[in-house]
Coordinates of C-alpha atoms in Angstrom, one line a residue:
X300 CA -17.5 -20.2 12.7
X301 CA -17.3 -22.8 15.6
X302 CA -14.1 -24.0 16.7
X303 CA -14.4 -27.4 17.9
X304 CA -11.9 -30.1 18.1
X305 CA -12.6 -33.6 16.5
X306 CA -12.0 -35.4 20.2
X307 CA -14.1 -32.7 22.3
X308 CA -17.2 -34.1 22.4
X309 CA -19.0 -36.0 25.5
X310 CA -22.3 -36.6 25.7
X311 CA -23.5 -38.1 29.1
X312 CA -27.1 -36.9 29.0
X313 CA -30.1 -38.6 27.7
X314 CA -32.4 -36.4 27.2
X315 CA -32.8 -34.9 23.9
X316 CA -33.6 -31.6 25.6
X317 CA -30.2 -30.9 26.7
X318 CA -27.7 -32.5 24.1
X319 CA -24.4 -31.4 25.4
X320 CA -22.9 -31.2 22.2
X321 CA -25.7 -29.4 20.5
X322 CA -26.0 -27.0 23.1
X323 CA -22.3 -26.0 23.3
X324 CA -21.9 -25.8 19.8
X325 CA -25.0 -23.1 19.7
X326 CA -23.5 -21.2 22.5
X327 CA -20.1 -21.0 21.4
X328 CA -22.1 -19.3 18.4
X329 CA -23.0 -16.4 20.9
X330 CA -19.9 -16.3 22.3
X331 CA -17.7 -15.9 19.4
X332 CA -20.1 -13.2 18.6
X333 CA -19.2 -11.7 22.0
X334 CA -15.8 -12.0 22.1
X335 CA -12.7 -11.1 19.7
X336 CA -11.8 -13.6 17.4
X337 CA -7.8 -13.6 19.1
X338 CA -9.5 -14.3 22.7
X339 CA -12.5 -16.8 21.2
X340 CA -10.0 -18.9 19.5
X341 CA -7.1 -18.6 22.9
X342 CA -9.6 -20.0 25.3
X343 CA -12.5 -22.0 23.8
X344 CA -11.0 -23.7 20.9
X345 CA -10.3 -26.8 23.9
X346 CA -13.5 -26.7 26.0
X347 CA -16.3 -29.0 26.0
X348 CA -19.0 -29.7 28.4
X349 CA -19.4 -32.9 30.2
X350 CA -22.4 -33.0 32.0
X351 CA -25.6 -30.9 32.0
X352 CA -28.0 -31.4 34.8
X353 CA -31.9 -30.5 33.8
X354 CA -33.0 -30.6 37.2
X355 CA -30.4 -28.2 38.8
X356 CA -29.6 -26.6 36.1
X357 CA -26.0 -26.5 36.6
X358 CA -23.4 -27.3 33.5
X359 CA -19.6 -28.8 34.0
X360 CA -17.5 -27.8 31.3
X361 CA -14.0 -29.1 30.5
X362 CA -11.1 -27.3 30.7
X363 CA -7.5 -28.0 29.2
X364 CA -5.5 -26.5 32.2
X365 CA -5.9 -24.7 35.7
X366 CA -4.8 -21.2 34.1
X367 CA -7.5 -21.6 31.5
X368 CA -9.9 -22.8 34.8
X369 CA -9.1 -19.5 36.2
X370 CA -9.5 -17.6 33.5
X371 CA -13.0 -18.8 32.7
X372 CA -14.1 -18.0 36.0
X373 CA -12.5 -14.8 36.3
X374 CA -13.2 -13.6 33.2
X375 CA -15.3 -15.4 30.9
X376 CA -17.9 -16.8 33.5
X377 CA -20.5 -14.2 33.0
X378 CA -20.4 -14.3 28.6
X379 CA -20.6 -18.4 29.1
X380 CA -23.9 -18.2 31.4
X381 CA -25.5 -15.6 29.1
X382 CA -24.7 -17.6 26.0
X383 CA -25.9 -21.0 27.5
X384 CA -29.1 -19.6 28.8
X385 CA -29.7 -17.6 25.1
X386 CA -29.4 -21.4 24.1
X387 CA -31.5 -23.1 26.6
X388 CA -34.4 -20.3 27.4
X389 CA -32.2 -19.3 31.2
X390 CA -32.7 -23.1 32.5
X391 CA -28.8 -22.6 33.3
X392 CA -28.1 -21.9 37.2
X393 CA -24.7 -22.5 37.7
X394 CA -21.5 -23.4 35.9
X395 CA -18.5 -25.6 36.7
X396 CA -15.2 -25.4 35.8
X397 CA -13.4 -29.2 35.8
X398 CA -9.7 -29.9 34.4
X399 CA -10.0 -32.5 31.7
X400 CA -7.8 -33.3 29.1
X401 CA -8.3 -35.1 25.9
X402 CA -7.9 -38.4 26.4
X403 CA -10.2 -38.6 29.4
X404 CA -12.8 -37.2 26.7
X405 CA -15.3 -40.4 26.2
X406 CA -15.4 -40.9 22.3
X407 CA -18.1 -40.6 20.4
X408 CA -19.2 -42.3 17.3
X409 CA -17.1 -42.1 14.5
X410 CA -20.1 -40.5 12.2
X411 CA -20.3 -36.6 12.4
X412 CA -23.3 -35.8 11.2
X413 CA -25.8 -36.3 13.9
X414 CA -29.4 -36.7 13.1
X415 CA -32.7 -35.2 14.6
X416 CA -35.1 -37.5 16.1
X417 CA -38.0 -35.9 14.2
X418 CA -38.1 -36.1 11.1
X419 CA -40.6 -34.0 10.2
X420 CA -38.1 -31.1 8.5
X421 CA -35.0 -33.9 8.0
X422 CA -32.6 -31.9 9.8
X423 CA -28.6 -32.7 11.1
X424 CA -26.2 -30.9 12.5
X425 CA -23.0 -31.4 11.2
X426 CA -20.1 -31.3 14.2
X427 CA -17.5 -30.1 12.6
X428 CA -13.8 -31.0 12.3
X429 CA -9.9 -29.0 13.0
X430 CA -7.6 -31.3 11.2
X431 CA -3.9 -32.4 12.9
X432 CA -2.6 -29.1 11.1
X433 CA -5.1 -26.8 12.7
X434 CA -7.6 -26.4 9.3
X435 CA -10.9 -26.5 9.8
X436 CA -11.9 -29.0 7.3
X437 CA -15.4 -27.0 6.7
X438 CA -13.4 -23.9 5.5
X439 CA -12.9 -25.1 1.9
X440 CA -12.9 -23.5 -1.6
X441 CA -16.0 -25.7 -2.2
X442 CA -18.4 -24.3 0.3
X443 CA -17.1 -20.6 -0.3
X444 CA -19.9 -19.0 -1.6
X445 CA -18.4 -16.2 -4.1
X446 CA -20.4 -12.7 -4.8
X447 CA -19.8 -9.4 -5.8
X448 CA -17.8 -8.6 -2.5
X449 CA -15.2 -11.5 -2.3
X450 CA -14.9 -12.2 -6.2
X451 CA -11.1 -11.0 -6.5
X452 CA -10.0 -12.2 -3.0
X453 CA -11.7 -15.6 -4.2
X454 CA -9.8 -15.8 -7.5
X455 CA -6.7 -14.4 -6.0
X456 CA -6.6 -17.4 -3.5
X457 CA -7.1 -20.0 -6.4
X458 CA -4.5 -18.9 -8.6
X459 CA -1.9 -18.8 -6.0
X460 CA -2.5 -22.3 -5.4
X461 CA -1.5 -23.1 -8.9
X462 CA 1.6 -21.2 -9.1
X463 CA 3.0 -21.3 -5.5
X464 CA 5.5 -18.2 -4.9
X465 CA 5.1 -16.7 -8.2
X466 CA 1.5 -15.2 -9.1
X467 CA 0.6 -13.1 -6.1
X468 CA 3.3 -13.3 -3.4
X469 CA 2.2 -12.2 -0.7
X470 CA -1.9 -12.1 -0.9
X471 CA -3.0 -9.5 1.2
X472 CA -6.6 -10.2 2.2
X473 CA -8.4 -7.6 4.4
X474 CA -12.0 -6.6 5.5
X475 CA -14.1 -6.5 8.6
X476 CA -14.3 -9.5 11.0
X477 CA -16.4 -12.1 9.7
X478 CA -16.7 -11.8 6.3
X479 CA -14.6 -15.1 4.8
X480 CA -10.6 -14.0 5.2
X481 CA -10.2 -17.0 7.9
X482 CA -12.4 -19.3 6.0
X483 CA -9.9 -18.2 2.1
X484 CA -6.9 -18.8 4.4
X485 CA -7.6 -22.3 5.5
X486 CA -9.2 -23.4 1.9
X487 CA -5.5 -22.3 0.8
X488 CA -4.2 -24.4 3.5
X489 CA -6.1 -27.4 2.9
X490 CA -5.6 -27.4 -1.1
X491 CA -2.2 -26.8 -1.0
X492 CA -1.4 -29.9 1.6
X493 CA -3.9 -32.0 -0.9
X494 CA -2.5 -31.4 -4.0
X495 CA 1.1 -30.4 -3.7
X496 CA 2.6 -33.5 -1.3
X497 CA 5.6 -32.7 0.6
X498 CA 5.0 -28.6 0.9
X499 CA 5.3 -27.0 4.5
X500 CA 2.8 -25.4 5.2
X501 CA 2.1 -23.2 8.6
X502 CA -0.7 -21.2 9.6
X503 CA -1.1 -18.7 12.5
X504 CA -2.2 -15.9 14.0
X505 CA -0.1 -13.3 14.4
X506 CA -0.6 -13.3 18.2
X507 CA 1.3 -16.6 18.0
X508 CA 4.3 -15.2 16.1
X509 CA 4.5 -12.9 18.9
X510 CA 4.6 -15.0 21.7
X511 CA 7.3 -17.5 19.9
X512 CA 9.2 -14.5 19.7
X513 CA 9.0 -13.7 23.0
X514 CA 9.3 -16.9 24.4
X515 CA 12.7 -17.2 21.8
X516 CA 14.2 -14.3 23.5
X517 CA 13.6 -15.1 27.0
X518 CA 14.9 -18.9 25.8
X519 CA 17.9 -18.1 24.0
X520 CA 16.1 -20.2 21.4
X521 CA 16.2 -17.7 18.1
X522 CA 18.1 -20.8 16.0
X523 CA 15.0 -23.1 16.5
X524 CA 12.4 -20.0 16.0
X525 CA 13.9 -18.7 12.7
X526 CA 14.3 -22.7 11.3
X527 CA 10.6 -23.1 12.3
X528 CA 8.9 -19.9 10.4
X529 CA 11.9 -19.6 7.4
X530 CA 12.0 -23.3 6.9
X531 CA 8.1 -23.6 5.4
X532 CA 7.3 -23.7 1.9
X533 CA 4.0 -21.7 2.6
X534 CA 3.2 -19.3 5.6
X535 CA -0.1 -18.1 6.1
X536 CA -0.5 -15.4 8.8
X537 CA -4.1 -14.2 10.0
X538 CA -4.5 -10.6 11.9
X539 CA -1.5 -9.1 11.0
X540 CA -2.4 -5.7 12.4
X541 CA -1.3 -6.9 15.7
X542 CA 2.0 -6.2 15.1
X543 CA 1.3 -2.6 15.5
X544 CA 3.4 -1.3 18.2
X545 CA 5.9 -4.3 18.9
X546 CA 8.7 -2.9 17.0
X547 CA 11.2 -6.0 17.7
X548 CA 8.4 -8.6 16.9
X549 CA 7.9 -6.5 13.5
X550 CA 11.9 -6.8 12.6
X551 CA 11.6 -10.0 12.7
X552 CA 8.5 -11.0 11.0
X553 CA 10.1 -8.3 8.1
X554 CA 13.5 -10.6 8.0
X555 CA 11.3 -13.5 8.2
X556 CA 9.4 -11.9 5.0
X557 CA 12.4 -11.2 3.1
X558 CA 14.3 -14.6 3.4
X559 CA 11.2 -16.5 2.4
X560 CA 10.4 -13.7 -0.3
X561 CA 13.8 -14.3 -2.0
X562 CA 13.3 -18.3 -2.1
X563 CA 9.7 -17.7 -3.3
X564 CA 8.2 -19.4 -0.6
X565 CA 4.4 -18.4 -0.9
X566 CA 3.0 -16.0 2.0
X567 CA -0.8 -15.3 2.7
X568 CA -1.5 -12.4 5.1
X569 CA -4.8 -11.3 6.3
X570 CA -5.9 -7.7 8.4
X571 CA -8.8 -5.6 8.7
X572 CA -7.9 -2.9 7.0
X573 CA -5.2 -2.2 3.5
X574 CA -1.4 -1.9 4.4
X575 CA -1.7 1.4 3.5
X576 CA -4.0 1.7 6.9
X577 CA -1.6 0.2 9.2
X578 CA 0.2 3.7 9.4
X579 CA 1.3 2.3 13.1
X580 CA 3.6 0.2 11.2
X581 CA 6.8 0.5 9.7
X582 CA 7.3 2.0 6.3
X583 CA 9.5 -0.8 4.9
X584 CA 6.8 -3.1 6.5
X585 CA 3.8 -1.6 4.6
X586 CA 5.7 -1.8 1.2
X587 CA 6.3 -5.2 1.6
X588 CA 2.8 -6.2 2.2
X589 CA 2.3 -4.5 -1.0
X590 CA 4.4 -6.4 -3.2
X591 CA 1.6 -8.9 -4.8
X592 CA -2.0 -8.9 -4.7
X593 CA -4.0 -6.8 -2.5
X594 CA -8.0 -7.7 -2.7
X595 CA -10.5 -7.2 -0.1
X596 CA -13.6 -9.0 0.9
X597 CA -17.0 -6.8 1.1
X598 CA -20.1 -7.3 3.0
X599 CA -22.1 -9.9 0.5
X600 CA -24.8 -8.1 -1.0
X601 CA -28.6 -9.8 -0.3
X602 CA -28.4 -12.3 -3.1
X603 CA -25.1 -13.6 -1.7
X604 CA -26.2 -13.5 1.8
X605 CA -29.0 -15.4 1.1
X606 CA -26.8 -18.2 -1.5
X607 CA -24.7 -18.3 2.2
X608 CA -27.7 -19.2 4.3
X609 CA -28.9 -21.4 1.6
X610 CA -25.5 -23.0 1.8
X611 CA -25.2 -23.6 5.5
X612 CA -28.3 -25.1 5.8
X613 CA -27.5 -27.6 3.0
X614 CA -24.2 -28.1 5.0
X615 CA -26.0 -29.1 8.1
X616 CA -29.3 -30.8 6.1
X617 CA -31.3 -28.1 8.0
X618 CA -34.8 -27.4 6.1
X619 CA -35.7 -24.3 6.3
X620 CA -38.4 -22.0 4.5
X621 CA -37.2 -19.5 1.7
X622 CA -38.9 -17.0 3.1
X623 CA -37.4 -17.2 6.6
X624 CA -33.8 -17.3 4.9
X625 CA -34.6 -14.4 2.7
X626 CA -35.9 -12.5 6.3
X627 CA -33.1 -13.4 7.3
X628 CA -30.8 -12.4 4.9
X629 CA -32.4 -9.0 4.5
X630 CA -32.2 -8.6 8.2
X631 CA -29.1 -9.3 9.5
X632 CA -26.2 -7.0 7.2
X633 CA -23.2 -6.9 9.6
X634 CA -21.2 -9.7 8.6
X635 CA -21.3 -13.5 7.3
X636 CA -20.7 -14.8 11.1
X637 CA -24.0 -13.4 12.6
X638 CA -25.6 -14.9 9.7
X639 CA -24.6 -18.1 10.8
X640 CA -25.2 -17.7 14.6
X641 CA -28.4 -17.0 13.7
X642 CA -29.2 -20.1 11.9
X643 CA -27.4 -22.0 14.7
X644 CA -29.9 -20.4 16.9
X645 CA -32.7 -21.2 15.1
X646 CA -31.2 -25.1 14.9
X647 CA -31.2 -25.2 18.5
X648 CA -34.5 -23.4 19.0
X649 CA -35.7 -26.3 17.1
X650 CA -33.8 -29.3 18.9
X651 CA -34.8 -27.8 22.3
X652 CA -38.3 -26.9 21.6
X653 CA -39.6 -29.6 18.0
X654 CA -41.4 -26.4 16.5
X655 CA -41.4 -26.4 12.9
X656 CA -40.2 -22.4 12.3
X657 CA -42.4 -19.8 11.7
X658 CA -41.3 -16.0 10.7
X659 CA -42.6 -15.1 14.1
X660 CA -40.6 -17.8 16.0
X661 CA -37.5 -17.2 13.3
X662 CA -38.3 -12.7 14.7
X663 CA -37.7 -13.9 18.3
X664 CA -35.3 -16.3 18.4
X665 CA -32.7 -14.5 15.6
X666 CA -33.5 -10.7 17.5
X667 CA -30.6 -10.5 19.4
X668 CA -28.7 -10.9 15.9
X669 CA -30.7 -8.4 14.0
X670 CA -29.2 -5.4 12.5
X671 CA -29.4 -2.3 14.5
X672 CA -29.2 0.9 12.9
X673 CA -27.9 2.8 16.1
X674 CA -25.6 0.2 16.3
X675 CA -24.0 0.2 12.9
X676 CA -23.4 4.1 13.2
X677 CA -21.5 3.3 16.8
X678 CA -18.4 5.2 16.7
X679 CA -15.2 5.7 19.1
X680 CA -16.8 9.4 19.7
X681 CA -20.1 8.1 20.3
X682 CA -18.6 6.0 23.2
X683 CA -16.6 8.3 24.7
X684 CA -19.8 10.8 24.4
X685 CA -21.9 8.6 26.4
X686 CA -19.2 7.7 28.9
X687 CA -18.4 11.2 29.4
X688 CA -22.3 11.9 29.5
X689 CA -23.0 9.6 32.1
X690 CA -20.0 10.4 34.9
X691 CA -20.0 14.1 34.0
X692 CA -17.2 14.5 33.2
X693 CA -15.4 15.7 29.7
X694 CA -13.8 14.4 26.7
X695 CA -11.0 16.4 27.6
X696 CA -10.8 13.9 31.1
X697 CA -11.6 11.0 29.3
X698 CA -8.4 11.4 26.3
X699 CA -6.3 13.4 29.3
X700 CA -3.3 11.7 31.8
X701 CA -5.2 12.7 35.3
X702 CA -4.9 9.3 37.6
X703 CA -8.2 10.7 39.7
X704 CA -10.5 7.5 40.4
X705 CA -13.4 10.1 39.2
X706 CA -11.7 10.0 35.5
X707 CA -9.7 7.0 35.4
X708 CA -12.3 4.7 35.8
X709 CA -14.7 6.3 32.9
X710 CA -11.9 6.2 30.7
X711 CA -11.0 2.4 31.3
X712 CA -14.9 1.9 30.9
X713 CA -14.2 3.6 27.3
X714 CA -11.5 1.3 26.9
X715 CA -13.6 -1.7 27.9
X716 CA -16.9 -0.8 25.7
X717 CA -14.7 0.0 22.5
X718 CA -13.1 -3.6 22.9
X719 CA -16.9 -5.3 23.2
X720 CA -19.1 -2.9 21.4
X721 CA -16.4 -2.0 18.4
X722 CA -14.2 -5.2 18.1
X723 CA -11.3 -2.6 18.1
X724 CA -8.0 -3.7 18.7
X725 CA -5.6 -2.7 21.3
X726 CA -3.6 -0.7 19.5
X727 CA -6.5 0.8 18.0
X728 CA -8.1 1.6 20.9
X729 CA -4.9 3.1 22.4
X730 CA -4.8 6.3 19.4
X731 CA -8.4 6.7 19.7
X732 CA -7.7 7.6 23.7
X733 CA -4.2 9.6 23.1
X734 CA -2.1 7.6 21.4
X735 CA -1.8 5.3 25.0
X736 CA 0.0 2.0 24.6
X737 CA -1.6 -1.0 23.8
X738 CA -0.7 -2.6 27.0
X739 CA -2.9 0.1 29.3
X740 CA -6.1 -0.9 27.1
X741 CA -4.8 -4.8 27.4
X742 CA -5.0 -3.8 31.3
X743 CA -7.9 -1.3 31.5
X744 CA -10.4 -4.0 29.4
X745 CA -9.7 -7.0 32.2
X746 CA -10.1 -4.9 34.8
X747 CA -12.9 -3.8 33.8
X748 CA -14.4 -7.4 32.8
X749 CA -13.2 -8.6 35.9
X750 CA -14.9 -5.9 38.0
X751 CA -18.3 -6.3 36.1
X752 CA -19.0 -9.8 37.4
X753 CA -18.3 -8.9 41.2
X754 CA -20.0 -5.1 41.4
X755 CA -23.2 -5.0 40.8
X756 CA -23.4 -1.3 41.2
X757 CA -20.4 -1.1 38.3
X758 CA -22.7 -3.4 35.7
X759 CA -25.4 -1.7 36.4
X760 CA -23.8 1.9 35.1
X761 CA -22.5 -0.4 32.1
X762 CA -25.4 -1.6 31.0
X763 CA -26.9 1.9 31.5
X764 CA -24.3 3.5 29.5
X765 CA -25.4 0.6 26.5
X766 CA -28.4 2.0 26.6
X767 CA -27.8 5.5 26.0
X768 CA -25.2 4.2 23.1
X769 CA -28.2 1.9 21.7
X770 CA -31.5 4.0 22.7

């Protein structure tokens, strides 16, 4: 699930060794893997690189502004130069940060399907496309590949695009990240803006909602903000369970509800868990959400996992052996995204290196994706176990108020490794330590980040603690 605008691309190189495009695609791969899907999408969704230089090793990529500049090298720098050199076997020294907008961007062809120079296996990769409303034009009901898991969610999304406001209003869509909720919500998008001409539709996270909010009340500008989100014929809203703990941002995404409720304006809402789950939220809130259809999307069973690689290699008119897909399929069981990183892997492994794959070469380059038992078992208690374990100190210190540097730093390290290693939330992470607010885990997790790629000494206990999670 690559995000990459249609103007983006620049490819100065000429080497087919180091395709900019190809590589950055790949990498953002890994790095969606890496990051949560709010903070992939905030500040990669407008990068590109410009330049690679083989000889030094050192990459330019563009960014859209000096805060997101600073940001990438703040934050970000380290997860870039590990997902580059996964991509191009640690050849990458050095990255470069250069403001660029998108009409400097030199445009390429107007074709988007790229071919290989060999031809032996007679495969493309496909760059893919965000349309001027912000759908990606790959997430359609077409390519959805429907199994035992996603059946109901699948059908659900169908029918409502046939009867608008009046079969299942809202559709509540939830399961774990990376399973197809994203990709439902913009088929519904697309279909509806194809085949029923003149509706409104908007699409958002709910991390957007919020900071329009915000930025409504700090304008004076609640007229414009309420004509903007009631004044749409369809609203589709991804993430919802990060209105957890903003009580004024959830009054008015409930009025906003009601009035488009009443004019049966159609409403899609997506979360990783049932409304009945979201016990942070408000009552009124929660029996909303279960007004229409509530279906949720599974991990795909082997059959389907392997129909999904089968898919996405027909998609990008990548040949690959059935018995490498069905390794693959039986290996990797998280979730449909690390299924496709590992094939864009494997595509790159084969750009940079003209190997036809083997299973041995499909074991090495995919092993970074493969399912780990100890892994699937991690739990908040596991992490603040090995936290505590490590600085020697106890659960009790780690979930207590004590602002000693000895305790506060494990427990912002907790903080920290339930954000990367769990994909919790905020909130989330805030009742699993004490019930703290969502804005001390927002702070403890870039501190922490921040502090890992200047002390060595602190990375170093990090990646020890991994260890002892993983071991």
């Amino acid at each position: 699930m690559i995000l990459v605008d249609k103007k983006r691309i620049c490819y100065i190189a000429d080497t087919p060794m180091l395709d900019p495009q190809k590589i950055w695609q790949s990498a953002l791969g890994e790095l969606e893997l890496m990051l949560s899907k709010a903070n992939f999408t905030t500040w990669f969704q407008n990068t590109f690189i410009i330049t690679i230089a083989e000889d030094t090793g050192e990459v330019a990529i563009a960014v859209p502004n000096a805060f997101t500049k600073s940001w990438m090298e703040q934050r970000y720098n380290a997860y870039i130069m590990k997902a580059l050199n996964n991509v191009c076997q640690d050849k990458i020294k050095r990255i470069l940060y250069q403001i660029q907008t998108a009409r400097q961007v030199i445009k390429p062809p107007d074709a988007t399907i790229y071919p290989l120079s060999n031809p032996k296996l007679g495969g493309v990769i496909v760059q893919e496309k965000v349309d001027e409303f912000g759908f990606n034009r790959r997430y359609t009901f077409d390519n959805f590949v429907v199994g035992s898991g996603n059946e109901l969610a699948y059908s659900a999304s169908r029918a409502i695009c046939e009867e608008l406001g009046t079969r299942y209003n809202p559709l509540f869509l939830y399961g774990d990240v990376g399973l197809g909720k994203t990709h439902l919500m913009h088929a519904i998008g697309q279909f509806i803006r194809r085949n029923h001409a003149g509706k409104k539709v908007l699409s958002l996270n709910f991390e957007r909602f919020t900071n329009d909010y915000v930025s409504a009340a700090r304008s004076g500008g609640f007229d414009a903000f309420r004509a903007t989100y009631r004044g749409v014929d369809v609203l589709l809203v991804d993430d919802v369970q990060f209105m957890i703990d903003k009580e004024k941002t959830q009054d008015e995404f409930f009025h906003t509800f009601e009035e488009l409720h009443r004019k049966n304006k159609q409403m899609v809402i997506t979360s990783d868990r049932p409304p009945k789950a979201l016990v942070e939220l408000q009552d009124r809130m929660i029996s909303r959400f279960e007004w229409g259809m509530i279906a949720d999307i599974k991990m795909p069973d082997v059959e389907t996992r392997i129909a999904i690689l089968e898919s996405k290699c027909k998609e990008k008119q990548f040949t690959l052996e059935r018995e490498l897909v069905v390794y693959i399929a039986e290996s990797i069981k998280n979730n449909i995204r690390e299924l496709e990183g590992a094939l864009n892997k494997i595509i790159a492994w084969y750009e940079l290196s003209r190997k036809t794959p083997t299973i041995n070469s499909v074991k090495d380059v995919v092993a970074s994706f493969l399912a780990d038992p100890s892994k699937r078992a991690l739990t908040p208690k596991r992490v603040m176990e090995a936290v505590a374990e490590f600085y020697s100190v106890s659960l009790d210190d780690i979930l207590g108020i004590c602002r000693k540097r000895e305790f506060v730093v494990p427990r912002q390290i907790t903080m920290y490794l339930m954000r990367q290693e769990l994909d919790f939330s905020f909130p989330t992470i805030g009742l699993h330590l004490g019930g703290r607010d969502h804005t001390t885990v927002m702070y403890a997790c870039d501190k922490i980040g921040g502090m890992l790629e200047s002390e060595e000494r602190l990375r170093l206990e990090v990646e020890n603690i991994k260890q002892r999670l993983y071991g």
